[in-house]
CSV table of C-alpha atoms in Angstrom, one decimal:
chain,number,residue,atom,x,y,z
A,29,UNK,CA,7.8,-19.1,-39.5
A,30,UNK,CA,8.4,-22.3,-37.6
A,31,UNK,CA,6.0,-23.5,-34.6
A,32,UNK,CA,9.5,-23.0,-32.4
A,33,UNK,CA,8.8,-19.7,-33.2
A,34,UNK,CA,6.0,-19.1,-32.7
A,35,UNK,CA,6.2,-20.8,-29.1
A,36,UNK,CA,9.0,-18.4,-28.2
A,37,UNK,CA,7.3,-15.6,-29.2
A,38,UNK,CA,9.6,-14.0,-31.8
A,39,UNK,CA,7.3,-13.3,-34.1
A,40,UNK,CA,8.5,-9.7,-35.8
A,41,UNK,CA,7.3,-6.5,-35.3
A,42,UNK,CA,6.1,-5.7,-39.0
A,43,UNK,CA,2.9,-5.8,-40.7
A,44,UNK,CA,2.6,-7.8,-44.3
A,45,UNK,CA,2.5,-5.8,-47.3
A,46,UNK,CA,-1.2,-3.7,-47.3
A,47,UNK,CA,-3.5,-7.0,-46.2
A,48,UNK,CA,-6.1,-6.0,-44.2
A,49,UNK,CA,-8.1,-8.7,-42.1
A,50,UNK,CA,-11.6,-9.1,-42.3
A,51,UNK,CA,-13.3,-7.6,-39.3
A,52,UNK,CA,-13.2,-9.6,-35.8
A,53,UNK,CA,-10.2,-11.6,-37.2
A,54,UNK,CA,-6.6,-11.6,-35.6
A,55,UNK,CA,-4.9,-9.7,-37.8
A,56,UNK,CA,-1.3,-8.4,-37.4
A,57,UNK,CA,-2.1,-6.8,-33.6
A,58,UNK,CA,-4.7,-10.0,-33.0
A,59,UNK,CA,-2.1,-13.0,-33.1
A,60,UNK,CA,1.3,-12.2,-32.4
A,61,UNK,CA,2.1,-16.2,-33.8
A,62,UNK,CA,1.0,-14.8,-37.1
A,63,UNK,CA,3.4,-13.6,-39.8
A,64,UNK,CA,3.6,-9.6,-39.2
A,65,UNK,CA,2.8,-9.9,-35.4
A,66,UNK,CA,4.1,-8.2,-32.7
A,67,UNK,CA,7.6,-9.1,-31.3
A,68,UNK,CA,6.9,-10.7,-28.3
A,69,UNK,CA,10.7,-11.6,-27.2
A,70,UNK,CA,11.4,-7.7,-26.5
A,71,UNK,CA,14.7,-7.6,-28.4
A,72,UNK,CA,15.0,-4.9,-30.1
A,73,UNK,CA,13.0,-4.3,-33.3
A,74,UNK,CA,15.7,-4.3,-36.8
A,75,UNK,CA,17.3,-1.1,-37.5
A,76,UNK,CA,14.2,0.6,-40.2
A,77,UNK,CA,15.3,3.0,-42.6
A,78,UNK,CA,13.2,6.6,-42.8
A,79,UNK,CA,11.5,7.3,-45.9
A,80,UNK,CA,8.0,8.6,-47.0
A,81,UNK,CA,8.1,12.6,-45.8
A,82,UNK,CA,10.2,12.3,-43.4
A,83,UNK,CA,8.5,13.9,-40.9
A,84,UNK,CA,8.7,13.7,-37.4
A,85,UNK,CA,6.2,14.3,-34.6
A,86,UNK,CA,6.0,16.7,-31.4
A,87,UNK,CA,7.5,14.0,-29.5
A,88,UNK,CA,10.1,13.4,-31.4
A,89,UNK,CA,9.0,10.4,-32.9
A,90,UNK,CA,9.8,9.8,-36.9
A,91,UNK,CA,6.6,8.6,-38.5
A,92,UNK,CA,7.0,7.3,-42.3
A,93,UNK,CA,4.8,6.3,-45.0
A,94,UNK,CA,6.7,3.6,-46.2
A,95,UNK,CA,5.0,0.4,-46.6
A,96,UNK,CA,7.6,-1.7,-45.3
A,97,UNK,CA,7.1,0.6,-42.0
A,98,UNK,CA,3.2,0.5,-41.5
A,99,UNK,CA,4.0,-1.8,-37.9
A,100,UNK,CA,5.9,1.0,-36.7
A,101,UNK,CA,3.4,3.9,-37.8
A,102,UNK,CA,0.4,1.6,-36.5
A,103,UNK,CA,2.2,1.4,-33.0
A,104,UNK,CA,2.9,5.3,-33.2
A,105,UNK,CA,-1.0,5.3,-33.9
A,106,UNK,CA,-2.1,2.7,-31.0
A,107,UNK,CA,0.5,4.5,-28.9
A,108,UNK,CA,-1.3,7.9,-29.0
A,109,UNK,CA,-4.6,6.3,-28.4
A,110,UNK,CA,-4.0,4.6,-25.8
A,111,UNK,CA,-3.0,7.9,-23.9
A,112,UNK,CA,-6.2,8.9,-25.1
A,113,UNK,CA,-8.0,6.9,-23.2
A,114,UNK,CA,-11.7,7.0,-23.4
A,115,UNK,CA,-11.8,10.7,-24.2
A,116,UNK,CA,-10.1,9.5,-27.8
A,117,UNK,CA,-8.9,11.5,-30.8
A,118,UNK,CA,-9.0,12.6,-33.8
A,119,UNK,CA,-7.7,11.1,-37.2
A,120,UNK,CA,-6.4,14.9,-38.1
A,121,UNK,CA,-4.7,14.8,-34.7
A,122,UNK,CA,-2.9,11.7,-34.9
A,123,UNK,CA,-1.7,12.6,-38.2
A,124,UNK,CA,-0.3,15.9,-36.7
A,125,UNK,CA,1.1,14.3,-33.3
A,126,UNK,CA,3.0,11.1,-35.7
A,127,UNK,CA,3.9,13.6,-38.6
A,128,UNK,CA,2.5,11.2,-41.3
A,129,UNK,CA,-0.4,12.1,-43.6
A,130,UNK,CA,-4.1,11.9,-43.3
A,131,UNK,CA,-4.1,9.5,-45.4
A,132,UNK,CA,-1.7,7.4,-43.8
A,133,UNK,CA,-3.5,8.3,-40.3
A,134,UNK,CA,-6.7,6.9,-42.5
A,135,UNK,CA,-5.5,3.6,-44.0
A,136,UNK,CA,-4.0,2.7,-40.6
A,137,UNK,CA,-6.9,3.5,-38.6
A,138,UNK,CA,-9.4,1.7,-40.6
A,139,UNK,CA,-6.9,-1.4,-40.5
A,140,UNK,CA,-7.4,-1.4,-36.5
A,141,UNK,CA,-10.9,-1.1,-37.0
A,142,UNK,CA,-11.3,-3.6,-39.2
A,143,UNK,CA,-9.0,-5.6,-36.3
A,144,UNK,CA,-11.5,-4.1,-33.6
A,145,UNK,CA,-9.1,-2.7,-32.0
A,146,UNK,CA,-9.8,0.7,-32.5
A,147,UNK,CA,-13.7,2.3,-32.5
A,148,UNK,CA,-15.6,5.3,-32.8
A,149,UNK,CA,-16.6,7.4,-29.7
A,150,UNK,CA,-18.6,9.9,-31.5
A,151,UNK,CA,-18.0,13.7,-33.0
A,152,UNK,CA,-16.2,16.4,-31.7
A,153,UNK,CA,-18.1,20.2,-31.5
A,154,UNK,CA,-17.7,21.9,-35.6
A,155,UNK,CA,-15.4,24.9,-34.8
A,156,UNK,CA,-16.6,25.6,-38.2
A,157,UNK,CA,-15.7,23.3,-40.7
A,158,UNK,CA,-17.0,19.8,-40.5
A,159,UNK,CA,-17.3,17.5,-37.0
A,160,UNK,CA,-14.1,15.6,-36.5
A,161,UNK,CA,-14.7,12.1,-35.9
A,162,UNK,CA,-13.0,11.0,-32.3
A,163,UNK,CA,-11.1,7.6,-32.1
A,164,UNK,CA,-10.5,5.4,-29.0
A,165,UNK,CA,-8.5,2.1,-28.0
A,166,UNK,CA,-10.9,-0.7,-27.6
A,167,UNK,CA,-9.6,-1.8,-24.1
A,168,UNK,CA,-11.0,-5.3,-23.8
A,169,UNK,CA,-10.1,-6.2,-28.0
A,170,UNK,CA,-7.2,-8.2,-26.6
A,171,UNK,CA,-5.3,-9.0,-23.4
A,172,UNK,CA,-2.0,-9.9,-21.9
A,173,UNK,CA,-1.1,-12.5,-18.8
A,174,UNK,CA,1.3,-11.0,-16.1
A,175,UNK,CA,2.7,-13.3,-14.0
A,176,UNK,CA,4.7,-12.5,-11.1
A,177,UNK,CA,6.5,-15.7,-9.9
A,178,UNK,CA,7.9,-14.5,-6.1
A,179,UNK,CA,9.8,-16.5,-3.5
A,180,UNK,CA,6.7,-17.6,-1.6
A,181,UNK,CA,3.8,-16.2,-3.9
A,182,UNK,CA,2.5,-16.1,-7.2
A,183,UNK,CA,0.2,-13.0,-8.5
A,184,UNK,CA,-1.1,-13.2,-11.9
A,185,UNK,CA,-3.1,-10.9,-14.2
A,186,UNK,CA,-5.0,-10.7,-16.9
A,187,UNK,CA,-4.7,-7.1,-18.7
A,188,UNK,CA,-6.7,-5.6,-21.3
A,189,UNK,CA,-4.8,-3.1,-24.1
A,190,UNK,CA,-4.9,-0.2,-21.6
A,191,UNK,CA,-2.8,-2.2,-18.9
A,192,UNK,CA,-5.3,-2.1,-16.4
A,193,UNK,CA,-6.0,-5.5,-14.6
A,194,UNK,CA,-9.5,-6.7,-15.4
A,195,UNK,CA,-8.9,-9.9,-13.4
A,196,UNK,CA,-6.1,-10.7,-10.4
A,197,UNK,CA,-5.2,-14.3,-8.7
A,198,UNK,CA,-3.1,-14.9,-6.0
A,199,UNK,CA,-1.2,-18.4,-5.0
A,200,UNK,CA,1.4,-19.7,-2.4
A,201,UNK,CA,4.5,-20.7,-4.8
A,202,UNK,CA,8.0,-22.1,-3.3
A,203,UNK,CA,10.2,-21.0,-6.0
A,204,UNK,CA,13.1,-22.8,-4.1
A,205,UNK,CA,11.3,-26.0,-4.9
A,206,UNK,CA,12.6,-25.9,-8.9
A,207,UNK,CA,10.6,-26.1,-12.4
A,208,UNK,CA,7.9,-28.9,-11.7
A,209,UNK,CA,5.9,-27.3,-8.9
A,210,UNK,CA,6.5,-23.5,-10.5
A,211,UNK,CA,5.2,-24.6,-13.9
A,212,UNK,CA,2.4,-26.1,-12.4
A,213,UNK,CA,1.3,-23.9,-9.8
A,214,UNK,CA,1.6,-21.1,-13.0
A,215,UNK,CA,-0.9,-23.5,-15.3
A,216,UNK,CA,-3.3,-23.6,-13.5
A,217,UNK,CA,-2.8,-19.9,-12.1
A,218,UNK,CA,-3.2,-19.1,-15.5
A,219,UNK,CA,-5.9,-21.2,-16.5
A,220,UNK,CA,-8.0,-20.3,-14.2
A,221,UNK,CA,-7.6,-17.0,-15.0
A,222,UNK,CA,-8.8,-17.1,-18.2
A,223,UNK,CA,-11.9,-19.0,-17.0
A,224,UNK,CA,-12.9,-16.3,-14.8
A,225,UNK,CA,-13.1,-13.7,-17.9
A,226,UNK,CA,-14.8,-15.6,-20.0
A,227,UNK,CA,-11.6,-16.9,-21.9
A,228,UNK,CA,-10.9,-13.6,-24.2
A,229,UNK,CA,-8.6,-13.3,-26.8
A,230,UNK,CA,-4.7,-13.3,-25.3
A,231,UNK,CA,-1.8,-12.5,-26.8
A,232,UNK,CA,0.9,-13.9,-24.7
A,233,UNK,CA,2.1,-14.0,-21.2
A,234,UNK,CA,5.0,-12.0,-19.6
A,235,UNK,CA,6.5,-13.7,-16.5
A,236,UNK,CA,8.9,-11.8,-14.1
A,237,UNK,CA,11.0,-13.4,-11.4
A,238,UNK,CA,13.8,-12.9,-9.3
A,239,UNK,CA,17.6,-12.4,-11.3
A,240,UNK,CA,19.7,-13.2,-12.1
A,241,UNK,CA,18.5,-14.4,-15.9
A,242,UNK,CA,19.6,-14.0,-19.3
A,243,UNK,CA,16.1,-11.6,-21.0
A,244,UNK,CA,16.7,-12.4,-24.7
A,245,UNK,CA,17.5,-16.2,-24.4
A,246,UNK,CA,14.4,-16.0,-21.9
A,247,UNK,CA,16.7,-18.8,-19.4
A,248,UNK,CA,17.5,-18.4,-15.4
A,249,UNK,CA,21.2,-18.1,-13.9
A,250,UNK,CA,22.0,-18.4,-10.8
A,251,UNK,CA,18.8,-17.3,-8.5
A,252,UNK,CA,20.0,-16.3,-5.1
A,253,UNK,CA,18.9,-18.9,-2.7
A,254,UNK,CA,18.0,-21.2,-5.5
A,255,UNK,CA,20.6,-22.4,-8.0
A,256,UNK,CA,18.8,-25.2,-9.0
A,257,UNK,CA,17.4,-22.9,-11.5
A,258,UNK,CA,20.8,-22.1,-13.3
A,259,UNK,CA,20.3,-22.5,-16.5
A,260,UNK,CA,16.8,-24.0,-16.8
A,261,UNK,CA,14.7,-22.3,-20.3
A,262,UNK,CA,11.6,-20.9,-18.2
A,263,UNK,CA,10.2,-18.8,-21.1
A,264,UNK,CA,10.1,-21.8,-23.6
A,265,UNK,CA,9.0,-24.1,-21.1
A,266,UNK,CA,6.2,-22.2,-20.1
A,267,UNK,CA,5.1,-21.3,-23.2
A,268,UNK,CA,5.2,-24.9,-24.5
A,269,UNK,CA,2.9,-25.7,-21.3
A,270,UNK,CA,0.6,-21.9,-21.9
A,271,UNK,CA,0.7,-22.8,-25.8
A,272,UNK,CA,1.0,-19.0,-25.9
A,273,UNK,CA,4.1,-16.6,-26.3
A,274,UNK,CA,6.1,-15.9,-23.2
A,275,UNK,CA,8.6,-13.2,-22.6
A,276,UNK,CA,10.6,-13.5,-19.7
A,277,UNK,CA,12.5,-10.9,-17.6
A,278,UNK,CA,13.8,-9.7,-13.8
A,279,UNK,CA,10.5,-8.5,-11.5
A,280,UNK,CA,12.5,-5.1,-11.2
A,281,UNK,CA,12.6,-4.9,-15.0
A,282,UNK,CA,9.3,-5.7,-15.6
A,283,UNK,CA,7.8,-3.5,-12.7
A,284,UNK,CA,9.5,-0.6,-14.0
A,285,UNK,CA,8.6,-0.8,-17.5
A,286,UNK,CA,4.7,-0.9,-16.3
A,287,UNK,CA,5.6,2.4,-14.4
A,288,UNK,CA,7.4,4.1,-16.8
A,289,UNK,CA,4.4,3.6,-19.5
A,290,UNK,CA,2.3,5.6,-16.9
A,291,UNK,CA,4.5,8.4,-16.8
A,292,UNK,CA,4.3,11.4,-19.0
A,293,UNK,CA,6.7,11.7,-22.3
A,294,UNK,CA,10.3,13.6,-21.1
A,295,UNK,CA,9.7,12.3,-17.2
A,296,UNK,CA,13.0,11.4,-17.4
A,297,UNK,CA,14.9,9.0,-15.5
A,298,UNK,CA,14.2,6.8,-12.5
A,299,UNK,CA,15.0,3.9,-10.0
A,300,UNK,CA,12.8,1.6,-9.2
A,301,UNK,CA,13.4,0.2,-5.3
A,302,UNK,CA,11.6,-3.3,-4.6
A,303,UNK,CA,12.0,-4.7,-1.0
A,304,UNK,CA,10.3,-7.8,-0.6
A,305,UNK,CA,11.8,-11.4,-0.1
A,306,UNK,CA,15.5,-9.5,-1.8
A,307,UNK,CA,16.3,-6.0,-2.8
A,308,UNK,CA,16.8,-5.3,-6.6
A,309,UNK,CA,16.2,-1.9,-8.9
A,310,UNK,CA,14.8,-1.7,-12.0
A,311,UNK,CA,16.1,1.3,-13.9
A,312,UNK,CA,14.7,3.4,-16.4
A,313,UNK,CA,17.0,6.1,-17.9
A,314,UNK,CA,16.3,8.6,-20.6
A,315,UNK,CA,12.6,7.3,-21.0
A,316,UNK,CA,13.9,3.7,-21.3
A,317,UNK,CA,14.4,0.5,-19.6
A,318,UNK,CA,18.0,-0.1,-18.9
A,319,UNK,CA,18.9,-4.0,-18.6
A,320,UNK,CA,22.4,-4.2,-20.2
A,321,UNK,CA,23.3,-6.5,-22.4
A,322,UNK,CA,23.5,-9.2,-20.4
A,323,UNK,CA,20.5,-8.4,-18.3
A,324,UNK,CA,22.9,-7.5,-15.3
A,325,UNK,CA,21.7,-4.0,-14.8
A,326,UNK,CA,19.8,-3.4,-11.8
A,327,UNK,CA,21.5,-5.8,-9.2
A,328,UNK,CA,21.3,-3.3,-6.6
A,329,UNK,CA,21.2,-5.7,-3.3
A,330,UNK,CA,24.0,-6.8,-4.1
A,331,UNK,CA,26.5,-3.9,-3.8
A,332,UNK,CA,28.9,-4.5,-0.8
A,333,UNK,CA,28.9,-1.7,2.0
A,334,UNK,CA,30.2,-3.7,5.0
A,335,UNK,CA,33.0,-5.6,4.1
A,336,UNK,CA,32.7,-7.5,7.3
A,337,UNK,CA,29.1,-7.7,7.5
A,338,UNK,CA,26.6,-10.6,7.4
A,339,UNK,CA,26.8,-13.5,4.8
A,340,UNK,CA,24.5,-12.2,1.9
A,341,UNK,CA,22.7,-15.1,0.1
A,342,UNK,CA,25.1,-14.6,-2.9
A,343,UNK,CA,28.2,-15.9,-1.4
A,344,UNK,CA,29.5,-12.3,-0.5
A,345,UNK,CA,29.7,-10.2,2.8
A,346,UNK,CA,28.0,-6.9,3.7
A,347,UNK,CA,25.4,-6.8,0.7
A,348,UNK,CA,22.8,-4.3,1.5
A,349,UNK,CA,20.3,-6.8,0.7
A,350,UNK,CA,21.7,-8.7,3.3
A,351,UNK,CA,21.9,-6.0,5.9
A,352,UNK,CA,18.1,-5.0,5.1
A,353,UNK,CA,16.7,-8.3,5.4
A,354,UNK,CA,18.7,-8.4,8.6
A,355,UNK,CA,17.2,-5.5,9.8
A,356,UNK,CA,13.4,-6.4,8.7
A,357,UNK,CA,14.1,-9.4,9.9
A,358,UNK,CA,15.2,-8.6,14.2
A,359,UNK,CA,12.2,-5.7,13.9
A,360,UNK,CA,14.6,-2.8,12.7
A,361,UNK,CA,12.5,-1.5,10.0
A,362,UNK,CA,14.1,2.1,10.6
A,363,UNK,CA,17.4,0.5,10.2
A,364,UNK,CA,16.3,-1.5,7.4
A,365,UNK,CA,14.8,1.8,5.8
A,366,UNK,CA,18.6,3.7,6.6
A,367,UNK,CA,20.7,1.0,5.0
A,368,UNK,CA,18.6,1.2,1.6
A,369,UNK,CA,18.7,4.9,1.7
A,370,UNK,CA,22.0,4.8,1.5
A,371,UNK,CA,22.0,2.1,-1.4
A,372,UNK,CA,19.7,5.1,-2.9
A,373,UNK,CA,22.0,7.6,-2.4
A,374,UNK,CA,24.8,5.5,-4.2
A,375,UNK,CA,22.5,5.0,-7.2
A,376,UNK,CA,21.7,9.0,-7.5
A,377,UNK,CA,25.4,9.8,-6.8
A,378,UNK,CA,26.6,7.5,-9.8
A,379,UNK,CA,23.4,7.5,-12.4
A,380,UNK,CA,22.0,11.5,-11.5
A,381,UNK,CA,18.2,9.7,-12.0
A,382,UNK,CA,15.4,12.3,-11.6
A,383,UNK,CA,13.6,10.4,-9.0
A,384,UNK,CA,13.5,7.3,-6.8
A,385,UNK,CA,9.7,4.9,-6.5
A,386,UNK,CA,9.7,2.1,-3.6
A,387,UNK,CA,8.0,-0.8,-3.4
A,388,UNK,CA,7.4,-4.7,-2.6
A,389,UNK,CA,6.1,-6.2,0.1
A,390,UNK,CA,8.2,-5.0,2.9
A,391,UNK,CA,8.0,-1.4,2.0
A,392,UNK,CA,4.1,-1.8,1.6
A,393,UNK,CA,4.5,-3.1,5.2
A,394,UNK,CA,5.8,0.5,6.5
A,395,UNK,CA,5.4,2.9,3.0
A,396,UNK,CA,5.5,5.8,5.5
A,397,UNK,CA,8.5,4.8,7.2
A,398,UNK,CA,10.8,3.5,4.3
A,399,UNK,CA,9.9,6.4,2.6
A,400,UNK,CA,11.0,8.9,5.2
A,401,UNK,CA,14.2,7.0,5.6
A,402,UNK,CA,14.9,6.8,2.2
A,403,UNK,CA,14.3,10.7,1.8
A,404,UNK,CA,16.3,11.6,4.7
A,405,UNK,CA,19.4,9.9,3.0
A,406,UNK,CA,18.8,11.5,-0.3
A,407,UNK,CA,18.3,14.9,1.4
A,408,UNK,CA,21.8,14.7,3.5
A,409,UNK,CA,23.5,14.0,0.1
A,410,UNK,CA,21.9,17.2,-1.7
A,411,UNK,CA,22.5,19.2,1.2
A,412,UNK,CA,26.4,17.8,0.7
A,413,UNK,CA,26.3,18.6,-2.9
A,414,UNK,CA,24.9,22.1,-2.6
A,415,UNK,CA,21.8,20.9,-4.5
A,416,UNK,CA,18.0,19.8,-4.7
A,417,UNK,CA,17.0,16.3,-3.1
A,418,UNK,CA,15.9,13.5,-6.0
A,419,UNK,CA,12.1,13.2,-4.5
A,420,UNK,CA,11.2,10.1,-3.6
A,421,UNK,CA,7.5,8.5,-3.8
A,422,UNK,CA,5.7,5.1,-3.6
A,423,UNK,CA,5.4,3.2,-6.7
A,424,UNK,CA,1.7,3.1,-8.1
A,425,UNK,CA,0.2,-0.6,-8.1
A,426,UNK,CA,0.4,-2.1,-4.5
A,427,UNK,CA,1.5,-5.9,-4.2
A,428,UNK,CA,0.6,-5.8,-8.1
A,429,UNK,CA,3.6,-3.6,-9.3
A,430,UNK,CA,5.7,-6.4,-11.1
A,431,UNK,CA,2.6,-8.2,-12.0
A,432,UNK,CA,0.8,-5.5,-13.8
A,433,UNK,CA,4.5,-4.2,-15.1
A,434,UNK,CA,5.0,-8.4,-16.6
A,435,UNK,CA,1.6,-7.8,-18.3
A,436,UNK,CA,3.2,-4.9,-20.0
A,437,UNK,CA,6.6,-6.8,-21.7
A,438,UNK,CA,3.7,-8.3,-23.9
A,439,UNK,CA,1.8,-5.1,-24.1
A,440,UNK,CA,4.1,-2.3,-24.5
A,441,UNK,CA,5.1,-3.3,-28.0
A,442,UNK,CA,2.2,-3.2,-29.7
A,443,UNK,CA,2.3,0.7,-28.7
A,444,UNK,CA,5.7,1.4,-29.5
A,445,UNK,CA,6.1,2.4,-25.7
A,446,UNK,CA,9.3,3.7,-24.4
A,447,UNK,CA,11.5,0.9,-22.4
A,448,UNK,CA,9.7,-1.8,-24.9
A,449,UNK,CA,13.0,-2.5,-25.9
A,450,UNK,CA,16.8,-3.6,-24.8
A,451,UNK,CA,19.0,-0.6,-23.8
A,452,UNK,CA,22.7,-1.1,-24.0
């Protein structure tokens, strides 16, 4: 693998054939530039063919005992343990919730170990037989940046394997200004960061910023309000500058993906509402981040519901972003709250998601209010349907939501997590 490569973070998901690192060295899950890393970019992983017993867990997830698959049976593994938490689990367990054999759970297990990823947390109670030894995620073995570059502000954190933040920095950022000022403000955001913890180990950085963008080439279109940016690499510039792997996507995406990794398996589908210096959704459907193939999905400001409203930032007339900014912007927040409950009830009325979660910095400003307004509007369209309202709650995570959720395009690979991947 080249150094480019490296840089971009496109390292595959895959571990090399049955090598085991010594203990306390980056092994495949330590250093995603190593051959056998974890795939960084978020494309998708290469189509794997089933073999080994063909089993397939609870979930519904295959797990396989082919060599050539131990990445994907390892993420299964880390996957489960991370839900786990501190309480942890068994090896028996993991075997029975992944379908693969003890053995397999075994060999896996002691890899991560040997990694320190993965430790001991003592013995389970003998319900006859002998004491099953309980497994947990090692929290702090590894971490991920999240960067959230905003309009007017830049949040980053620093994430250990669970997701939570274990350090948080905050700095004025005018995005409008183009490339030199972002990437340096993001530096040194950055490299201070690290400082403050103590400069553990890191495995990349995931940066989220307003769309529109192109995800997999990890470049910028044509921001609205700032078209300067059209075109300019962000992800391989700033990882040339971090001299670690970037991935790059929209702040809806990237908050949604942190919120769907919190959710329970078979919570379904979901829009993600974010109401800070725009309006844009993030969209998670079946259990899995939907961007599109061209990254287009989730452009929600910028449907048209006033043909001869105000001049929206993108050209057109009547956007609801630009009605709601409008409204925040004379005092309206009632109004404001009105026009994107209608926007909501358009996305319910043409996707049928399960639920609607609000958030940015306006909404944080009046959560009680938006979300009343935006429930009232989703209740008059069940009530016109003849059936139950989508609910509609506040998104976990504060002003951190898309910072935590950017920490998590790095993270949520290494776990096999749902959205970790392009939907088309």
């Amino acid at each position: 693998m080249s150094s480019d490569d490296i840089s971009r973070g496109r390292a595959g998901q895959r571990e090399s054939g049955g090598t085991t690192g010594a203990a306390g060295s980056p092994g495949a899950y330590g250093n995603p530039s190593a051959s056998g890393g974890p795939d960084l970019s978020g494309s998708p992983p290469a189509a794997k063919t089933p073999g080994g017993d063909g089993s397939t867990s609870a979930s519904g997830r295959p797990g396989v005992n082919l060599p050539a698959l131990r990445g994907h049976n390892a993420a299964l593994v880390l996957g489960l343990l991370r839900v786990a938490g501190e309480e942890g689990v068994s090896r028996l367990e993991l075997a029975a919730r992944t379908g693969l054999t003890p053995q397999a759970v075994s060999k896996i297990t002691a890899r991560l170990r040997a990694e320190g990823l993965v430790a001991e947390a003592g013995r389970r109670a003998s319900t006859g037989g002998k004491p099953a030894t309980v497994l947990r995620l090692v929290p702090g073995a590894r971490h991920a940046i999240g960067l959230h570059l905003d309009r007017d502000e830049l949040i980053a954190v620093l994430a250990g394997l669970s997701g939570a933040p274990v350090a948080v920095r905050r700095a004025p950022l005018a995005f409008e200004a183009g490339a030199g000022p972002v990437l340096d403000t993001a530096v040194r955001e950055v490299a201070a960061l690290r400082a403050e913890a103590g400069g553990p180990p890191v495995l990349g950085a995931g940066v989220a910023c307003p769309g529109p963008l192109d995800h997999t080439a990890g470049v910028l279109h044509r921001v609205t309000g700032a078209p300067q940016w059209d075109g300019f690499p962000l992800r391989d510039a700033l990882a040339e500058r971090l001299g670690l792997p970037v991935v790059l996507d929209k702040d809806t995406n990237a908050a949604a993906l942190g919120l769907a990794q919190g959710m329970p398996s078979g919570a379904g589908s979901f829009g993600y509402l974010h109401l800070g210096t725009g309006l844009g959704a993030g969209l998670v459907l079946g259990g899995g981040l939907y961007r599109g193939p061209r990254t287009g999905a989730g452009e929600f400001g910028h449907q048209t519901v006033q043909w001869d409203g105000p001049l929206c930032g993108c050209g057109r007339r009547g956007c609801i972003e630009a009605l709601c900014l409008a409204a925040v912007a004379r005092g309206d927040l009632p109004g404001a709250a009105a026009v994107l409950g209608a926007g909501a009830a358009n996305l319910v009325e043409l996707l049928d998601i399960d639920r609607v979660l609000l958030g940015g910095r306006t909404v944080l400003e009046n959560p009680d209010g938006f979300r009343a307004g935006v429930a009232g509007a989703l209740d008059a369209q069940a009530r016109a349907r003849g059936r139950k309202a989508v609910p509609v709650a506040l998104a976990r995570g504060g002003a951190r939501v898309v910072a935590d959720g950017a920490a998590e395009l790095v993270l949520a690979p290494l776990f096999g997590a749902r959205g970790a991947t392009v939907s088309r």
